[in-house]
């Protein structure tokens, strides 16, 4: 949708193919974060030693269905490579280059939708229940600071002054003023769809099955029709790998399923997003209530949702927010498109010069959406984008 916005803004005639144009595949339940400080890749030098404990913890931040493991091995090997010290530094620099544009690009999009007031620059608070957990993340905080991310360390009492709903469990916290969030991510996408329709963007309700090469790229749809255009952008989230494969472009892409629970009446006040750093989940105050979200489950695109993961998040959250109700939330599951190196795929297909890719943003889909759309519009117009996109190319997967 953000790609369609910037392409239409550039004067192009745009058609969006979506099997459920008015649906909730990506933004009904996301955390609503424009998380500029999130420049640290998922893979870390010492992460491998923490994974077994997470997998054994029923409330832990990571779940892997055994039946899915064999097919994940190439992705996992590349993930481990991305955790080498020199790779972490390289990836963080690239994520920082994208994220430092995110606030301005998101505000430009929201202003066009008359939703600029829906972007809240209240920062975020990362909280810790143990000194050990805080010290273990010291390298990550130092890495953020090297890339211009402001971080202020405070103690538990100061954290409770900022957020009185936090319980006595919290010992340390870090203020991140460059984090922002939107009032309701679904409202943003709904308004964006209306805006695009008003400006002549066409929406086709069908499933894209394959890309067909030719003088003009074309997409074959589930209903048997074929749509061709001067250019094509593949921005199908976790389903993008199938479409790239139809053009023989290789990519390592996994569905990293995230769960959340939204409380319309949470019974507590939370003034800014809270990041529970040791448990790897967040709480975001939205116009529709308080959303508790996070976790990572690798099970593939077709596996049924395990909503016990969402209920587990609530159990974890109640340790930090004792006033949060145990029941009454609405669960949701979404498919994050995750690459092993935490970098999105942005750029031109090596197989067809008029096919472009924009997917694989993992936890930063909303954060990097407008920036990605703006960069893609430059590429489609054969202009030099303001950022070197070669490190984000699909060609890095060979």
Short mmCIF file of C-alpha atoms in Angstrom, two decimals:
data_model
loop_
_atom_site.label_atom_id
_atom_site.label_comp_id
_atom_site.label_asym_id
_atom_site.label_seq_id
_atom_site.Cartn_x
_atom_site.Cartn_y
_atom_site.Cartn_z
CA UNK A 1 0.00 0.00 0.00
CA UNK A 2 2.85 2.39 0.78
CA UNK A 3 4.47 1.48 -2.54
CA UNK A 4 1.18 2.21 -4.31
CA UNK A 5 0.97 5.57 -2.53
CA UNK A 6 4.41 6.75 -3.61
CA UNK A 7 4.07 5.36 -7.16
CA UNK A 8 0.72 7.13 -7.58
CA UNK A 9 2.25 10.25 -6.06
CA UNK A 10 4.85 10.03 -8.83
CA UNK A 11 2.08 10.18 -11.44
CA UNK A 12 1.90 6.49 -12.30
CA UNK A 13 -1.21 4.47 -13.05
CA UNK A 14 -1.25 1.80 -10.36
CA UNK A 15 -3.16 -1.46 -9.86
CA UNK A 16 -2.98 -3.30 -6.53
CA UNK A 17 -3.63 -7.06 -6.52
CA UNK A 18 -4.72 -8.30 -3.10
CA UNK A 19 -6.75 -11.41 -2.32
CA UNK A 20 -8.47 -9.49 0.49
CA UNK A 21 -8.14 -5.74 -0.19
CA UNK A 22 -10.28 -4.78 2.82
CA UNK A 23 -8.79 -7.43 5.08
CA UNK A 24 -6.45 -7.56 8.03
CA UNK A 25 -3.45 -9.54 6.85
CA UNK A 26 -0.78 -7.12 8.00
CA UNK A 27 -2.12 -4.12 9.86
CA UNK A 28 -5.23 -5.14 11.77
CA UNK A 29 -3.11 -6.41 14.64
CA UNK A 30 0.41 -5.05 14.38
CA UNK A 31 2.01 -3.13 17.24
CA UNK A 32 1.63 0.27 15.57
CA UNK A 33 5.28 1.16 16.14
CA UNK A 34 7.51 3.44 14.12
CA UNK A 35 10.49 1.94 15.87
CA UNK A 36 13.43 4.05 14.71
CA UNK A 37 15.70 2.71 17.53
CA UNK A 38 15.34 -0.89 16.31
CA UNK A 39 18.59 -1.12 14.37
CA UNK A 40 19.99 -4.22 16.08
CA UNK A 41 19.55 -7.40 13.97
CA UNK A 42 17.81 -10.43 15.43
CA UNK A 43 20.89 -12.64 15.21
CA UNK A 44 23.54 -11.89 17.82
CA UNK A 45 26.94 -13.42 18.69
CA UNK A 46 25.72 -15.01 21.94
CA UNK A 47 22.11 -15.61 20.93
CA UNK A 48 22.59 -19.29 20.10
CA UNK A 49 23.16 -20.08 23.79
CA UNK A 50 19.84 -18.49 24.79
CA UNK A 51 17.66 -20.24 22.21
CA UNK A 52 17.33 -23.62 24.03
CA UNK A 53 16.06 -21.90 27.16
CA UNK A 54 13.52 -19.90 25.18
CA UNK A 55 12.27 -23.02 23.39
CA UNK A 56 11.87 -24.90 26.67
CA UNK A 57 9.99 -22.03 28.33
CA UNK A 58 6.23 -22.31 27.61
CA UNK A 59 5.97 -18.54 28.10
CA UNK A 60 9.20 -17.87 26.22
CA UNK A 61 9.56 -15.55 23.24
CA UNK A 62 10.39 -18.27 20.69
CA UNK A 63 8.56 -21.35 19.44
CA UNK A 64 9.54 -23.72 16.63
CA UNK A 65 7.28 -26.50 15.43
CA UNK A 66 9.48 -29.61 14.93
CA UNK A 67 7.78 -30.54 11.66
CA UNK A 68 8.90 -27.22 10.18
CA UNK A 69 12.56 -27.54 11.19
CA UNK A 70 13.98 -29.49 8.19
CA UNK A 71 12.82 -26.90 5.68
CA UNK A 72 14.23 -24.08 7.79
CA UNK A 73 17.82 -25.32 7.87
CA UNK A 74 19.18 -23.05 5.07
CA UNK A 75 17.50 -20.05 6.72
CA UNK A 76 18.88 -20.98 10.15
CA UNK A 77 22.43 -21.40 8.84
CA UNK A 78 22.29 -17.96 7.23
CA UNK A 79 20.78 -16.59 10.47
CA UNK A 80 23.78 -17.86 12.44
CA UNK A 81 26.16 -16.26 9.92
CA UNK A 82 24.37 -12.94 10.38
CA UNK A 83 25.17 -13.08 14.10
CA UNK A 84 28.92 -12.72 13.68
CA UNK A 85 30.24 -9.55 15.26
CA UNK A 86 31.31 -7.92 11.99
CA UNK A 87 28.01 -8.81 10.33
CA UNK A 88 25.98 -7.37 13.20
CA UNK A 89 27.83 -4.07 12.82
CA UNK A 90 27.27 -4.02 9.04
CA UNK A 91 23.57 -4.87 9.30
CA UNK A 92 22.97 -2.32 12.06
CA UNK A 93 24.45 0.41 9.87
CA UNK A 94 22.11 -0.53 7.02
CA UNK A 95 19.03 -0.68 9.25
CA UNK A 96 20.00 2.68 10.70
CA UNK A 97 20.22 4.18 7.22
CA UNK A 98 16.64 3.07 6.53
CA UNK A 99 15.21 3.92 9.93
CA UNK A 100 16.60 7.44 10.14
CA UNK A 101 14.28 8.32 7.23
CA UNK A 102 11.26 6.54 8.71
CA UNK A 103 9.76 9.34 10.82
CA UNK A 104 9.79 11.94 8.05
CA UNK A 105 8.55 9.54 5.38
CA UNK A 106 5.76 8.24 7.60
CA UNK A 107 4.70 11.77 8.52
CA UNK A 108 4.59 12.73 4.84
CA UNK A 109 2.28 9.82 4.10
CA UNK A 110 0.05 10.45 7.12
CA UNK A 111 -0.17 14.17 6.33
CA UNK A 112 -1.48 13.33 2.86
CA UNK A 113 -4.18 11.25 4.56
CA UNK A 114 -4.95 14.04 7.05
CA UNK A 115 -3.81 11.67 9.82
CA UNK A 116 -0.73 13.54 10.98
CA UNK A 117 -2.28 13.75 14.44
CA UNK A 118 -2.28 9.95 14.62
CA UNK A 119 1.52 9.81 14.87
CA UNK A 120 2.48 10.07 18.54
CA UNK A 121 6.09 10.96 19.36
CA UNK A 122 6.03 9.95 23.00
CA UNK A 123 9.06 7.68 22.87
CA UNK A 124 9.15 4.21 24.38
CA UNK A 125 10.37 2.65 27.61
CA UNK A 126 12.34 -0.61 27.57
CA UNK A 127 12.06 -2.28 30.97
CA UNK A 128 14.13 -4.95 32.73
CA UNK A 129 13.31 -7.12 35.71
CA UNK A 130 16.95 -8.12 36.39
CA UNK A 131 20.31 -6.41 36.38
CA UNK A 132 21.71 -9.47 34.59
CA UNK A 133 19.28 -8.97 31.72
CA UNK A 134 20.18 -5.31 31.43
CA UNK A 135 23.92 -6.01 31.43
CA UNK A 136 23.48 -8.77 28.84
CA UNK A 137 21.98 -6.19 26.46
CA UNK A 138 24.69 -3.57 27.09
CA UNK A 139 26.34 -4.19 23.70
CA UNK A 140 23.01 -3.67 21.92
CA UNK A 141 22.42 -0.33 23.65
CA UNK A 142 25.96 0.76 22.81
CA UNK A 143 25.39 -0.21 19.17
CA UNK A 144 22.22 1.87 19.03
CA UNK A 145 24.02 4.86 20.50
CA UNK A 146 26.78 4.57 17.89
CA UNK A 147 24.06 5.07 15.28
CA UNK A 148 22.61 8.17 16.88
CA UNK A 149 19.87 6.54 18.93
CA UNK A 150 19.32 8.40 22.18
CA UNK A 151 19.06 6.13 25.23
CA UNK A 152 18.62 7.26 28.84
CA UNK A 153 19.03 4.62 31.55
CA UNK A 154 16.83 5.03 34.63
CA UNK A 155 16.06 2.91 37.67
CA UNK A 156 12.81 1.13 38.49
CA UNK A 157 11.43 3.93 40.65
CA UNK A 158 11.94 6.48 37.87
CA UNK A 159 10.28 4.08 35.43
CA UNK A 160 7.23 3.84 37.71
CA UNK A 161 7.06 7.63 37.92
CA UNK A 162 6.73 7.69 34.13
CA UNK A 163 4.42 4.66 34.00
CA UNK A 164 2.64 4.12 37.34
CA UNK A 165 1.03 0.91 36.10
CA UNK A 166 4.41 -0.85 36.15
CA UNK A 167 4.86 -3.16 39.12
CA UNK A 168 7.71 -3.54 41.59
CA UNK A 169 9.28 -6.21 39.36
CA UNK A 170 10.90 -3.56 37.15
CA UNK A 171 14.47 -2.75 38.26
CA UNK A 172 15.91 -0.88 35.26
CA UNK A 173 14.58 0.88 32.19
CA UNK A 174 15.81 2.73 29.13
CA UNK A 175 13.99 5.71 27.63
CA UNK A 176 14.04 5.80 23.80
CA UNK A 177 12.67 9.21 22.72
CA UNK A 178 12.96 8.49 18.96
CA UNK A 179 10.34 5.74 19.07
CA UNK A 180 6.83 6.76 17.96
CA UNK A 181 3.54 4.98 17.33
CA UNK A 182 0.28 5.44 15.47
CA UNK A 183 -3.18 5.56 17.06
CA UNK A 184 -4.47 2.55 15.14
CA UNK A 185 -2.54 0.82 12.33
CA UNK A 186 -5.72 -0.53 10.73
CA UNK A 187 -7.19 2.97 10.54
CA UNK A 188 -4.04 4.12 8.71
CA UNK A 189 -4.36 1.37 6.11
CA UNK A 190 -8.12 1.85 5.73
CA UNK A 191 -7.66 5.58 5.15
CA UNK A 192 -4.77 4.91 2.77
CA UNK A 193 -6.94 2.54 0.72
CA UNK A 194 -9.71 5.16 0.50
CA UNK A 195 -7.17 7.81 -0.51
CA UNK A 196 -5.73 5.63 -3.27
CA UNK A 197 -9.17 4.75 -4.63
CA UNK A 198 -10.05 8.44 -4.79
CA UNK A 199 -6.92 9.05 -6.84
CA UNK A 200 -7.61 6.38 -9.40
CA UNK A 201 -5.62 3.44 -8.05
CA UNK A 202 -7.36 0.20 -9.03
CA UNK A 203 -7.76 -2.74 -6.64
CA UNK A 204 -8.14 -6.30 -7.91
CA UNK A 205 -9.42 -8.82 -5.37
CA UNK A 206 -7.55 -11.97 -6.34
CA UNK A 207 -4.57 -14.06 -5.35
CA UNK A 208 -1.34 -13.67 -7.31
CA UNK A 209 0.04 -17.12 -8.18
CA UNK A 210 3.09 -16.45 -10.33
CA UNK A 211 5.04 -13.83 -12.23
CA UNK A 212 5.47 -14.37 -15.95
CA UNK A 213 8.47 -12.90 -17.72
CA UNK A 214 8.13 -11.19 -21.04
CA UNK A 215 8.65 -7.82 -22.66
CA UNK A 216 6.24 -6.61 -19.99
CA UNK A 217 6.05 -8.49 -16.69
CA UNK A 218 2.70 -10.10 -15.94
CA UNK A 219 1.09 -11.75 -12.96
CA UNK A 220 -1.11 -14.84 -13.21
CA UNK A 221 -4.09 -14.71 -10.86
CA UNK A 222 -6.02 -17.47 -9.11
CA UNK A 223 -9.12 -16.82 -11.24
CA UNK A 224 -7.12 -17.55 -14.39
CA UNK A 225 -6.71 -13.98 -15.55
CA UNK A 226 -3.40 -12.38 -16.40
CA UNK A 227 -2.43 -8.78 -15.65
CA UNK A 228 0.50 -7.14 -17.40
CA UNK A 229 2.10 -3.79 -16.77
CA UNK A 230 5.10 -1.66 -17.59
CA UNK A 231 6.52 -2.47 -14.14
CA UNK A 232 5.66 -4.79 -11.28
CA UNK A 233 6.35 -4.50 -7.55
CA UNK A 234 6.22 -7.67 -5.44
CA UNK A 235 5.20 -6.57 -1.95
CA UNK A 236 3.29 -9.62 -0.73
CA UNK A 237 4.85 -9.94 2.71
CA UNK A 238 5.51 -13.51 3.83
CA UNK A 239 4.04 -14.82 0.55
CA UNK A 240 6.57 -12.91 -1.59
CA UNK A 241 9.04 -15.80 -1.72
CA UNK A 242 6.69 -17.89 -3.82
CA UNK A 243 6.29 -15.11 -6.36
CA UNK A 244 10.04 -14.47 -6.53
CA UNK A 245 10.62 -18.20 -7.05
CA UNK A 246 8.28 -18.17 -10.05
CA UNK A 247 10.79 -15.81 -11.66
CA UNK A 248 13.68 -18.04 -10.45
CA UNK A 249 14.89 -15.44 -7.98
CA UNK A 250 16.08 -17.19 -4.82
CA UNK A 251 15.35 -15.73 -1.40
CA UNK A 252 15.50 -17.06 2.15
CA UNK A 253 12.23 -15.93 3.68
CA UNK A 254 10.36 -17.37 6.64
CA UNK A 255 7.01 -16.60 8.16
CA UNK A 256 7.81 -15.48 11.69
CA UNK A 257 4.38 -15.62 13.23
CA UNK A 258 3.62 -12.98 15.82
CA UNK A 259 0.76 -13.05 18.31
CA UNK A 260 -0.98 -10.35 20.27
CA UNK A 261 -3.90 -9.60 22.55
CA UNK A 262 -5.78 -6.30 22.44
CA UNK A 263 -7.71 -5.12 25.50
CA UNK A 264 -10.42 -2.59 24.69
CA UNK A 265 -10.79 -1.93 28.43
CA UNK A 266 -7.39 -2.71 29.98
CA UNK A 267 -8.17 -1.14 33.35
CA UNK A 268 -4.74 0.53 33.48
CA UNK A 269 -3.14 3.59 31.91
CA UNK A 270 -0.08 3.19 29.71
CA UNK A 271 1.21 6.46 28.27
CA UNK A 272 3.85 5.24 25.81
CA UNK A 273 4.92 1.93 24.25
CA UNK A 274 6.61 -0.44 26.69
CA UNK A 275 9.27 -2.88 25.51
CA UNK A 276 9.75 -5.87 27.82
CA UNK A 277 13.33 -6.46 26.80
CA UNK A 278 14.00 -9.77 28.52
CA UNK A 279 10.76 -11.38 27.32
CA UNK A 280 10.82 -9.86 23.81
CA UNK A 281 7.32 -8.39 23.62
CA UNK A 282 5.73 -4.94 23.70
CA UNK A 283 2.65 -3.13 24.98
CA UNK A 284 1.31 -0.27 22.85
CA UNK A 285 -1.45 2.16 23.88
CA UNK A 286 -3.77 2.56 20.89
CA UNK A 287 -7.01 4.42 20.29
CA UNK A 288 -8.77 1.04 20.41
CA UNK A 289 -7.16 -0.13 23.66
CA UNK A 290 -3.92 -1.66 24.91
CA UNK A 291 -2.19 -4.13 22.60
CA UNK A 292 0.21 -6.74 24.04
CA UNK A 293 2.19 -8.26 21.19
CA UNK A 294 5.33 -10.09 20.25
CA UNK A 295 6.71 -13.61 20.35
CA UNK A 296 8.15 -15.48 17.39
CA UNK A 297 6.79 -18.77 16.13
CA UNK A 298 8.23 -20.60 13.14
CA UNK A 299 5.63 -23.01 11.78
CA UNK A 300 5.15 -22.07 8.13
CA UNK A 301 2.37 -20.22 6.37
CA UNK A 302 -0.19 -23.01 6.38
CA UNK A 303 -0.08 -24.21 9.99
CA UNK A 304 -3.08 -23.31 12.17
CA UNK A 305 -2.63 -20.55 14.71
CA UNK A 306 -1.79 -21.48 18.28
CA UNK A 307 -3.57 -18.78 20.27
CA UNK A 308 -2.12 -20.12 23.49
CA UNK A 309 0.87 -18.02 22.46
CA UNK A 310 -1.29 -14.88 22.76
CA UNK A 311 -2.57 -15.94 26.17
CA UNK A 312 1.02 -16.64 27.26
CA UNK A 313 1.92 -13.06 26.37
CA UNK A 314 -0.82 -11.82 28.69
CA UNK A 315 0.51 -13.98 31.52
CA UNK A 316 3.97 -12.50 30.99
CA UNK A 317 2.61 -8.96 30.76
CA UNK A 318 0.73 -9.30 34.05
CA UNK A 319 4.04 -9.85 35.82
CA UNK A 320 5.05 -6.31 34.78
CA UNK A 321 1.58 -4.74 34.71
CA UNK A 322 -0.25 -6.33 37.66
CA UNK A 323 -3.43 -4.34 37.00
CA UNK A 324 -3.89 -5.86 33.54
CA UNK A 325 -6.91 -8.20 33.41
CA UNK A 326 -6.28 -11.88 32.79
CA UNK A 327 -9.27 -12.21 30.45
CA UNK A 328 -11.22 -10.09 28.01
CA UNK A 329 -8.63 -9.49 25.29
CA UNK A 330 -8.99 -10.18 21.57
CA UNK A 331 -6.26 -12.50 20.19
CA UNK A 332 -4.67 -12.17 16.76
CA UNK A 333 -1.89 -13.77 14.77
CA UNK A 334 0.04 -12.29 11.85
CA UNK A 335 2.72 -13.57 9.48
CA UNK A 336 5.90 -11.49 9.60
CA UNK A 337 8.09 -11.87 6.49
CA UNK A 338 11.54 -12.44 8.00
CA UNK A 339 14.90 -12.75 6.33
CA UNK A 340 17.82 -14.38 8.19
CA UNK A 341 19.89 -11.18 8.15
CA UNK A 342 17.04 -8.89 9.35
CA UNK A 343 17.35 -6.79 6.18
CA UNK A 344 14.38 -6.29 3.87
CA UNK A 345 14.54 -7.11 0.19
CA UNK A 346 14.32 -3.84 -1.72
CA UNK A 347 15.38 -3.52 -5.32
CA UNK A 348 15.20 -4.76 -8.88
CA UNK A 349 14.97 -8.40 -9.92
CA UNK A 350 18.16 -9.62 -11.63
CA UNK A 351 15.92 -11.74 -13.90
CA UNK A 352 13.68 -8.96 -15.17
CA UNK A 353 14.60 -5.29 -15.10
CA UNK A 354 10.95 -4.19 -14.68
CA UNK A 355 10.18 -6.38 -11.66
CA UNK A 356 10.92 -4.85 -8.26
CA UNK A 357 10.87 -6.30 -4.76
CA UNK A 358 9.72 -4.74 -1.49
CA UNK A 359 9.28 -7.32 1.26
CA UNK A 360 11.00 -9.03 4.18
CA UNK A 361 10.78 -6.24 6.76
CA UNK A 362 10.20 -8.60 9.70
CA UNK A 363 9.24 -6.67 12.84
CA UNK A 364 9.69 -3.32 11.06
CA UNK A 365 6.98 -3.47 8.41
CA UNK A 366 5.14 -0.34 9.51
CA UNK A 367 8.36 1.44 10.50
CA UNK A 368 9.99 1.06 7.09
CA UNK A 369 6.86 0.99 4.92
CA UNK A 370 6.74 4.58 3.72
CA UNK A 371 10.50 4.79 3.27
CA UNK A 372 10.47 1.59 1.21
CA UNK A 373 7.65 2.90 -0.95
CA UNK A 374 9.47 6.15 -1.56
CA UNK A 375 12.70 4.36 -2.53
CA UNK A 376 10.82 1.97 -4.83
CA UNK A 377 9.19 4.88 -6.65
CA UNK A 378 12.66 6.23 -7.42
CA UNK A 379 13.81 2.86 -8.78
CA UNK A 380 10.71 2.38 -10.93
CA UNK A 381 11.30 5.84 -12.42
CA UNK A 382 14.93 4.87 -13.17
CA UNK A 383 16.15 7.61 -10.86
CA UNK A 384 18.99 7.11 -8.41
CA UNK A 385 17.51 6.65 -4.93
CA UNK A 386 19.02 8.68 -2.07
CA UNK A 387 20.22 5.44 -0.45
CA UNK A 388 22.48 2.72 -1.85
CA UNK A 389 20.09 -0.22 -2.16
CA UNK A 390 22.60 -2.84 -3.32
CA UNK A 391 22.92 -4.41 0.18
CA UNK A 392 19.15 -4.98 0.19
CA UNK A 393 19.09 -6.72 -3.20
CA UNK A 394 17.60 -10.19 -3.56
CA UNK A 395 20.88 -11.15 -5.25
CA UNK A 396 22.52 -11.50 -1.83
CA UNK A 397 20.79 -14.88 -1.53
CA UNK A 398 22.49 -16.24 -4.64
#
